CSV table of C-alpha atoms and ligand atoms in Angstrom, one decimal:
chain,number,residue,atom,x,y,z
K,1,MET,CA,94.8,118.3,78.9
K,2,THR,CA,92.4,118.7,81.8
K,3,SER,CA,92.3,121.8,84.0
K,4,SER,CA,92.0,121.5,87.8
K,5,SER,CA,89.3,124.2,87.9
K,6,ASP,CA,87.1,121.7,85.9
K,7,VAL,CA,87.2,119.1,88.7
K,8,PRO,CA,83.8,120.1,90.1
K,9,ALA,CA,82.2,119.9,86.7
K,10,ARG,CA,83.8,116.5,85.9
K,11,LEU,CA,82.7,115.2,89.3
K,12,ALA,CA,79.1,116.6,88.7
K,13,ALA,CA,79.0,114.7,85.3
K,14,VAL,CA,80.1,111.4,86.9
K,15,ARG,CA,77.5,111.9,89.7
K,16,GLU,CA,74.8,112.7,87.1
K,17,THR,CA,75.5,109.5,85.1
K,18,MET,CA,75.5,107.4,88.3
K,19,TYR,CA,72.2,108.9,89.5
K,20,THR,CA,70.6,108.2,86.1
K,21,GLU,CA,71.8,104.6,86.1
K,22,PHE,CA,70.8,104.0,89.7
K,23,ALA,CA,67.3,105.4,89.1
K,24,ARG,CA,66.5,103.0,86.2
K,25,GLU,CA,63.5,100.8,86.8
K,26,HIS,CA,65.2,97.4,86.7
K,27,GLU,CA,66.4,95.7,89.9
K,28,ASP,CA,69.8,94.5,88.8
K,29,PRO,CA,72.2,94.7,91.7
K,30,TRP,CA,75.2,96.9,91.6
K,31,ILE,CA,78.5,95.0,92.4
K,32,VAL,CA,81.3,97.4,93.3
K,33,ALA,CA,84.8,96.1,92.8
K,34,TYR,CA,86.7,97.5,95.8
K,35,SER,CA,90.4,97.1,96.4
K,36,GLY,CA,90.8,99.8,99.1
K,37,GLY,CA,93.0,101.8,96.6
K,38,LYS,CA,92.2,105.3,95.6
K,39,ASP,CA,90.1,104.7,92.5
K,40,SER,CA,87.8,102.1,94.0
K,41,THR,CA,87.5,104.2,97.2
K,42,LEU,CA,86.3,107.1,95.2
K,43,LEU,CA,83.9,104.8,93.2
K,44,LEU,CA,82.5,103.4,96.5
K,45,HIS,CA,82.2,107.0,97.9
K,46,LEU,CA,80.1,108.0,94.9
K,47,VAL,CA,78.0,104.8,95.0
K,48,TRP,CA,77.2,105.4,98.6
K,49,GLU,CA,76.1,109.0,98.0
K,50,VAL,CA,73.9,107.9,95.1
K,51,ALA,CA,72.3,105.1,97.2
K,52,ALA,CA,71.8,107.4,100.2
K,53,ALA,CA,70.2,110.1,98.1
K,54,ALA,CA,67.6,107.7,96.6
K,55,SER,CA,64.2,108.6,98.1
K,56,PRO,CA,62.0,105.8,99.5
K,57,GLY,CA,60.1,104.1,96.7
K,58,GLU,CA,62.9,104.9,94.3
K,59,SER,CA,65.2,102.0,93.3
K,60,ARG,CA,66.5,100.2,96.3
K,61,ARG,CA,68.7,97.8,94.3
K,62,PRO,CA,71.0,95.7,96.4
K,63,ILE,CA,74.6,96.8,96.4
K,64,TYR,CA,77.5,94.3,96.9
K,65,ILE,CA,81.0,95.5,97.7
K,66,VAL,CA,83.4,92.8,96.5
K,67,SER,CA,87.1,92.7,97.6
K,68,ASN,CA,89.7,90.0,97.2
K,69,ASP,CA,92.5,88.8,99.5
K,70,THR,CA,95.1,86.8,97.7
K,71,LEU,CA,96.4,85.6,101.2
K,72,VAL,CA,99.8,87.1,100.3
K,73,GLU,CA,98.7,90.7,100.3
K,74,SER,CA,101.1,93.3,101.7
K,75,PRO,CA,100.2,93.2,105.4
K,76,LEU,CA,99.7,97.0,105.5
K,77,VAL,CA,97.3,97.0,102.5
K,78,ILE,CA,95.2,94.1,103.8
K,79,ARG,CA,95.0,95.7,107.2
K,80,HIS,CA,93.7,98.9,105.6
K,81,LEU,CA,91.3,97.0,103.4
K,82,ARG,CA,89.9,94.8,106.2
K,83,GLN,CA,89.5,97.8,108.6
K,84,SER,CA,87.8,100.0,106.0
K,85,LEU,CA,85.4,97.1,105.1
K,86,GLU,CA,84.5,96.7,108.7
K,87,VAL,CA,83.7,100.4,109.1
K,88,ILE,CA,81.7,100.4,105.8
K,89,ARG,CA,79.7,97.3,106.9
K,90,GLU,CA,78.8,98.9,110.2
K,91,ALA,CA,78.0,102.3,108.7
K,92,ALA,CA,75.8,100.8,106.0
K,93,ARG,CA,73.9,98.8,108.6
K,94,ALA,CA,73.4,101.9,110.7
K,95,ALA,CA,72.3,104.0,107.7
K,96,GLY,CA,69.9,101.2,106.5
K,97,LEU,CA,71.5,101.0,103.1
K,98,PRO,CA,71.1,97.8,101.2
K,99,ILE,CA,74.9,97.2,101.1
K,100,THR,CA,76.5,93.8,101.6
K,101,VAL,CA,80.3,93.3,101.9
K,102,LYS,CA,81.9,90.2,100.4
K,103,MET,CA,85.6,89.2,100.5
K,104,THR,CA,86.9,86.5,98.2
K,105,GLU,CA,90.0,84.4,98.6
K,106,PRO,CA,91.7,81.9,96.2
K,107,CYS,CA,90.6,78.3,96.5
K,108,ILE,CA,92.8,76.7,99.2
K,109,ASP,CA,94.2,74.3,96.6
K,110,GLN,CA,95.4,77.3,94.4
K,111,THR,CA,97.0,79.7,96.8
K,112,PHE,CA,100.5,81.1,96.3
K,113,TRP,CA,102.1,78.8,98.9
K,114,VAL,CA,100.3,75.7,97.9
K,115,ASN,CA,101.6,76.2,94.4
K,116,VAL,CA,105.2,77.3,95.3
K,117,ILE,CA,105.8,75.1,98.4
K,118,GLY,CA,103.4,72.3,97.5
K,119,ARG,CA,103.7,71.8,93.8
K,120,GLY,CA,107.1,73.5,93.5
K,121,TYR,CA,106.0,76.1,90.9
K,122,ILE,CA,108.6,78.7,90.5
K,123,PRO,CA,107.6,82.1,91.9
K,124,PRO,CA,105.8,83.9,89.0
K,125,THR,CA,107.7,85.6,86.2
K,126,ARG,CA,106.5,87.8,83.4
K,127,ASN,CA,106.3,84.8,81.1
K,128,PHE,CA,105.0,82.3,83.7
K,129,ARG,CA,102.5,84.4,85.6
K,130,TRP,CA,100.3,81.6,86.9
K,131,CYS,CA,99.1,83.6,89.9
K,132,THR,CA,96.7,86.3,88.7
K,133,ASP,CA,94.1,84.0,87.4
K,134,ARG,CA,94.2,81.6,90.3
K,135,MET,CA,94.5,84.2,93.1
K,136,LYS,CA,92.5,87.1,91.8
K,137,ILE,CA,90.4,86.6,88.7
K,138,ALA,CA,88.9,83.1,89.4
K,139,PRO,CA,87.8,83.8,93.0
K,140,THR,CA,86.2,87.2,92.2
K,141,ASN,CA,84.5,86.0,89.0
K,142,ASP,CA,83.2,82.9,90.8
K,143,LEU,CA,81.4,85.2,93.3
K,144,ILE,CA,80.1,87.5,90.5
K,145,ARG,CA,78.8,84.5,88.7
K,146,LYS,CA,76.9,83.4,91.8
K,147,LEU,CA,75.4,86.8,92.3
K,148,VAL,CA,74.4,86.9,88.6
K,149,ILE,CA,72.7,83.5,89.0
K,150,ALA,CA,70.9,84.7,92.2
K,151,HIS,CA,69.6,87.9,90.6
K,152,GLN,CA,69.5,86.9,86.9
K,153,ARG,CA,71.5,89.9,85.9
K,154,ALA,CA,73.9,92.4,87.5
K,155,VAL,CA,75.9,95.5,86.9
K,156,LEU,CA,79.6,95.4,87.8
K,157,LEU,CA,81.0,98.9,88.7
K,158,VAL,CA,84.8,99.3,88.3
K,159,GLY,CA,87.1,102.2,89.1
K,160,THR,CA,89.2,101.9,86.0
K,161,ARG,CA,90.2,105.1,84.2
K,162,LYS,CA,91.7,105.8,80.8
K,163,SER,CA,94.5,107.9,82.2
K,164,GLU,CA,95.8,105.2,84.5
K,165,SER,CA,98.3,104.2,81.7
K,166,GLN,CA,98.6,104.2,78.0
K,167,THR,CA,97.9,100.5,77.8
K,168,ARG,CA,94.8,100.8,80.0
K,169,GLY,CA,93.5,103.8,77.9
K,170,ARG,CA,94.0,101.9,74.7
K,171,ALA,CA,92.3,98.8,75.9
K,172,MET,CA,89.3,100.8,77.2
K,173,THR,CA,89.0,102.6,73.9
K,174,GLN,CA,89.3,99.4,71.9
K,175,ARG,CA,86.5,97.8,74.0
K,176,GLY,CA,84.4,100.9,73.5
K,177,VAL,CA,84.3,101.7,77.3
K,178,THR,CA,83.1,105.2,78.2
K,179,ALA,CA,82.0,106.8,81.4
K,180,THR,CA,78.4,106.7,80.4
K,181,THR,CA,77.9,103.3,78.6
K,182,MET,CA,77.4,99.8,79.8
K,183,ASN,CA,79.6,97.2,78.3
K,184,PRO,CA,79.2,93.4,78.4
K,185,HIS,CA,81.5,91.5,80.7
K,186,SER,CA,84.1,89.5,78.7
K,187,THR,CA,83.3,86.1,80.3
K,188,ILE,CA,80.1,86.5,82.4
K,189,PRO,CA,76.9,86.6,80.4
K,190,ASP,CA,74.2,88.8,81.9
K,191,CYS,CA,76.7,90.9,83.7
K,192,ARG,CA,77.3,94.5,82.4
K,193,MET,CA,80.3,96.6,83.3
K,194,PHE,CA,80.0,100.3,84.2
K,195,ALA,CA,83.2,102.4,84.6
K,196,PRO,CA,81.8,105.9,85.6
K,197,LEU,CA,85.3,107.2,86.5
K,198,ALA,CA,86.7,106.4,83.0
K,199,ASP,CA,87.5,110.1,82.1
K,200,LEU,CA,88.9,111.3,85.4
K,201,GLY,CA,92.6,112.0,85.8
K,202,ASP,CA,94.9,111.0,88.7
K,203,ASP,CA,94.8,114.5,90.1
K,204,ASP,CA,91.0,114.6,89.9
K,205,VAL,CA,90.8,111.5,92.0
K,206,TRP,CA,93.2,112.8,94.6
K,207,LYS,CA,91.6,116.2,94.8
K,208,ILE,CA,88.1,114.8,95.2
K,209,LEU,CA,89.3,112.4,97.9
K,210,MET,CA,91.3,115.0,99.8
K,211,GLN,CA,88.4,117.5,99.9
K,212,ARG,CA,85.9,115.0,101.2
K,213,ARG,CA,85.3,112.7,104.1
K,214,PRO,CA,84.1,109.2,103.3
K,215,PRO,CA,80.3,109.0,103.8
K,216,TRP,CA,80.9,105.9,106.0
K,217,GLY,CA,82.8,108.0,108.5
K,218,GLY,CA,86.4,108.7,109.3
K,219,THR,CA,88.8,110.3,106.8
K,220,HIS,CA,90.7,109.2,103.7
K,221,ARG,CA,93.9,110.1,105.6
K,222,ASP,CA,95.2,106.6,106.1
K,223,LEU,CA,94.8,105.8,102.4
K,224,ILE,CA,96.6,109.1,101.4
K,225,THR,CA,99.4,108.4,103.9
K,226,LEU,CA,99.8,104.8,102.6
K,227,TYR,CA,100.1,106.0,99.1
K,228,ARG,CA,102.4,108.9,99.8
K,229,ASN,CA,104.9,106.8,101.7
K,230,ALA,CA,104.9,104.0,99.1
K,231,GLY,CA,105.1,106.5,96.3
K,232,GLY,CA,102.9,104.2,94.4
K,233,GLY,CA,99.7,103.2,92.8
K,234,GLU,CA,97.7,100.1,93.5
K,235,CYS,CA,97.4,96.5,92.4
K,236,PRO,CA,93.8,96.6,91.6
K,237,LEU,CA,91.1,94.1,91.9
K,238,VAL,CA,91.8,92.2,88.7
K,239,LEU,CA,88.6,91.0,87.1
K,240,SER,CA,89.7,89.8,83.7
K,241,LYS,CA,92.8,88.9,81.7
K,242,GLU,CA,92.6,92.3,80.0
K,243,ASP,CA,93.1,94.0,83.4
K,244,ALA,CA,95.9,91.7,84.4
K,245,PRO,CA,98.8,93.7,82.8
K,246,SER,CA,98.4,96.3,85.6
K,247,CYS,CA,99.0,93.6,88.2
K,248,GLY,CA,102.7,92.9,88.9
K,249,THR,CA,104.1,95.6,86.6
K,250,THR,CA,107.1,97.7,87.2
K,251,SER,CA,105.1,100.8,88.1
K,252,PRO,CA,105.1,101.3,91.8
K,253,ARG,CA,101.9,99.7,93.1
K,254,PHE,CA,100.7,97.6,96.0
K,255,GLY,CA,100.5,94.0,95.1
K,256,CYS,CA,101.2,90.7,96.8
K,257,TRP,CA,104.3,91.0,99.1
K,258,THR,CA,105.6,87.9,97.4
K,259,CYS,CA,105.3,89.3,93.9
K,260,THR,CA,108.4,88.1,91.9
K,261,VAL,CA,107.0,89.3,88.6
K,262,VAL,CA,108.8,92.6,89.4
K,263,GLN,CA,112.5,92.6,90.1
K,264,LYS,CA,112.1,95.5,92.6
K,265,ASP,CA,109.1,96.0,94.8
K,266,ARG,CA,109.0,99.8,94.7
K,267,SER,CA,106.0,100.3,97.0
K,268,MET,CA,107.5,98.1,99.8
K,269,ARG,CA,110.9,99.7,99.4
K,270,GLY,CA,109.2,103.1,99.3
K,271,LEU,CA,107.6,102.4,102.7
K,272,ILE,CA,110.9,101.2,104.2
K,273,ASP,CA,112.8,104.2,102.9
K,274,ALA,CA,110.1,106.5,104.3
K,275,GLY,CA,110.9,105.0,107.8
K,276,HIS,CA,107.4,103.4,108.2
K,277,GLU,CA,106.7,102.3,111.7
K,278,ASP,CA,106.6,98.7,110.5
K,279,GLU,CA,109.9,99.1,108.7
K,280,ASP,CA,111.5,96.0,110.3
K,281,MET,CA,108.6,93.7,109.2
K,282,LEU,CA,108.6,95.2,105.7
K,283,GLU,CA,112.4,94.8,105.4
K,284,ALA,CA,112.1,91.1,106.4
K,285,LEU,CA,109.3,90.5,103.9
K,286,ALA,CA,111.3,92.3,101.2
K,287,ASP,CA,114.4,90.2,101.9
K,288,PHE,CA,112.3,87.0,101.7
K,289,ARG,CA,110.9,88.0,98.4
K,290,GLU,CA,114.3,88.7,97.0
K,291,TRP,CA,115.5,85.3,98.3
K,292,LEU,CA,112.7,83.7,96.4
K,293,ILE,CA,113.8,85.4,93.2
K,294,ALA,CA,117.4,84.1,93.8
K,295,LEU,CA,116.1,80.6,94.4
K,296,ARG,CA,114.1,80.7,91.1
K,297,GLU,CA,117.1,81.8,89.1
K,298,ASP,CA,119.3,78.9,90.2
K,299,ASN,CA,118.6,75.8,88.1
K,300,ARG,CA,120.2,73.5,90.7
K,301,ASN,CA,117.1,74.1,92.8
K,302,ARG,CA,114.8,72.7,90.2
K,303,LEU,CA,113.9,69.3,88.9
K,304,PRO,CA,115.1,68.4,85.3
K,305,VAL,CA,111.6,67.3,84.4
K,306,ARG,CA,108.2,69.1,84.5
K,307,ARG,CA,105.4,68.1,86.9
K,308,ASP,CA,103.8,66.0,84.2
K,309,GLY,CA,107.0,64.0,83.9
K,310,ARG,CA,107.9,65.4,80.4
K,311,THR,CA,111.2,67.0,79.6
K,312,LYS,CA,111.4,70.1,77.4
K,313,LEU,CA,114.2,71.6,75.4
K,314,ARG,CA,114.5,75.1,74.0
K,315,ASP,CA,115.3,75.7,70.3
K,316,ASP,CA,119.0,76.1,71.3
K,317,GLY,CA,119.0,72.7,73.0
K,318,THR,CA,119.1,74.0,76.6
K,319,ARG,CA,116.7,72.4,79.1
K,320,VAL,CA,113.6,74.0,80.4
K,321,PHE,CA,113.7,73.1,84.1
K,322,GLY,CA,110.8,71.9,86.1
K,323,PRO,CA,109.5,72.7,89.6
K,324,PHE,CA,111.6,73.2,92.7
K,325,THR,CA,112.9,69.9,94.2
K,326,LEU,CA,111.2,68.6,97.3
K,327,GLU,CA,114.3,69.6,99.4
K,328,VAL,CA,114.0,73.3,98.2
K,329,ARG,CA,110.2,73.3,98.9
K,330,GLN,CA,110.9,72.1,102.5
K,331,THR,CA,113.6,74.9,102.9
K,332,ILE,CA,111.1,77.5,101.7
K,333,LEU,CA,108.5,76.3,104.2
K,334,ASP,CA,111.0,76.3,107.1
K,335,ARG,CA,112.2,79.8,106.3
K,336,LEU,CA,108.6,81.0,105.9
K,337,ARG,CA,107.8,79.6,109.4
K,338,ALA,CA,110.9,81.3,110.8
K,339,LEU,CA,109.8,84.6,109.2
K,340,GLU,CA,106.3,84.2,110.8
K,341,GLU,CA,108.0,83.9,114.2
K,342,GLN,CA,110.3,86.9,113.5
K,343,ILE,CA,107.5,89.3,112.5
K,344,GLY,CA,104.7,87.9,114.6
K,345,GLU,CA,102.3,87.6,111.6
K,346,MET,CA,100.6,84.4,110.2
K,347,LEU,CA,101.8,84.1,106.6
K,348,VAL,CA,100.6,80.6,105.7
K,349,GLN,CA,97.4,79.0,106.9
K,350,SER,CA,97.1,75.6,108.5
K,351,ALA,CA,94.7,74.5,105.7
K,352,GLU,CA,97.4,75.3,103.2
K,353,ILE,CA,99.9,73.2,105.1
K,354,GLU,CA,97.5,70.2,105.0
K,355,VAL,CA,97.2,70.6,101.2
K,356,ILE,CA,101.0,71.0,100.9
K,357,ASP,CA,101.6,67.8,102.9
K,358,ASP,CA,99.1,65.9,100.7
K,359,ILE,CA,100.9,67.1,97.5
K,360,TRP,CA,104.3,66.2,98.9
K,361,ARG,CA,103.1,62.7,99.8
K,362,ARG,CA,102.0,62.1,96.3
K,363,ASP,CA,105.1,63.7,94.8
K,364,ARG,CA,107.4,61.5,96.9
K,365,ILE,CA,105.6,58.4,95.5
K,366,CYS,CA,106.0,59.7,91.9
K,367,GLU,CA,109.6,60.6,92.4
K,368,LYS,CA,110.4,57.1,93.7
K,369,GLY,CA,108.7,55.6,90.6
K,370,ARG,CA,110.7,57.9,88.3
K,371,LEU,CA,114.0,57.0,89.9
K,372,SER,CA,113.4,53.3,89.8
K,373,PHE,CA,112.4,53.6,86.1
K,374,LEU,CA,115.5,55.5,85.2
K,375,ALA,CA,117.6,52.9,87.1
K,376,SER,CA,115.9,50.1,85.2
K,377,VAL,CA,116.9,51.7,81.9
K,378,GLY,CA,120.4,52.5,83.1
K,379,VAL,CA,120.1,56.3,83.2
K,380,ASP,CA,121.8,58.2,85.9
K,381,PRO,CA,119.3,60.9,87.1
K,382,GLU,CA,122.3,63.2,87.9
K,383,HIS,CA,122.9,63.5,84.1
K,384,MET,CA,119.4,64.7,83.5
K,385,SER,CA,120.0,67.9,85.4
K,386,ALA,CA,123.0,69.0,83.3
A,401,SF4,S1,100.7,91.1,92.4
A,401,SF4,FE1,102.2,89.8,91.4
A,401,SF4,S2,102.1,87.8,92.6
A,401,SF4,FE2,100.2,89.0,93.0
A,401,SF4,S3,98.7,88.3,91.5
A,401,SF4,FE3,99.7,90.2,90.7
A,401,SF4,S4,101.4,89.4,89.4
A,401,SF4,FE4,100.8,87.7,90.8
């Protein structure tokens, strides 16, 4: 049990560890994983202070701030993230700090809409969570790999804390993660991980943020208000499969607005219930997300065969259905376009539409071939969907 009066001492210990690491003689860059949530904001706040305090001649190692946009982020969260990154970029330039801001996105062939509307993947479920790897882990790790290649080695700083959840605490302990040690990255050689906030509690983080102004200017007020209204946590920058359980869980957190891994999006509903100024837009997005869940649950919307043409039966003999039919994919696109009009926000990019059109063209050719084959062997495709 930690006491609130110990917060200054705990903060001083974190700072001390970070100063010591920053002052080491090697020139490995620091890569800061920044989601715009409270933990990574505090992490960046401390990194900035450490870098700003380094005297000339002391280590001027490059610092990269790395964020990810899945392209289906909650509009409020992505707005906050992009605005804060812009302020940080400008302030770092003005202060002469060696800070570079990088934003990653999923490869255009692997976005949420290309997979759902293009390939007909059902919106993700707990057992078929195809999204995290494609939309978060792969793009971020790709960039980290490139930075490691450019600099030979790097240190990745993350805002993860043992008290975030029991699962997180257990995983960190099993991997031997402490606030003062460097750990190897699970998939990127020559990249070491550093989690200096590991021992801080939730309250510590809030207290520290509330009592301080960000060194890049402004206040942490927008962040605090966003959290207070949503009553939630955050969907963090997910860097590895071990981190992934915290993305799309039932705890209230900001994730993709389309996240169908959870039945109820508590952060979005929290903002609506709190009477947020963008309540109408949030309500429309929440309704669309719930409609996607309903579509997924109705087997009549799905093909009887999987994308690779194979059929699959469960142990009890019931069929495992495949992707959405082309008609349903078209319906989703039409309704998404209507939603864009309604809320005045772009939700799907034109490059995604091009990839979707391309996939549909190929799928139509395959579907024609499948139907003519079934006809040639006397099978009525209608019976396959039973
Ligand atoms: S928030 Fe949900 S949809 Fe987005 S990557 Fe995480 S699990 Fe997938």
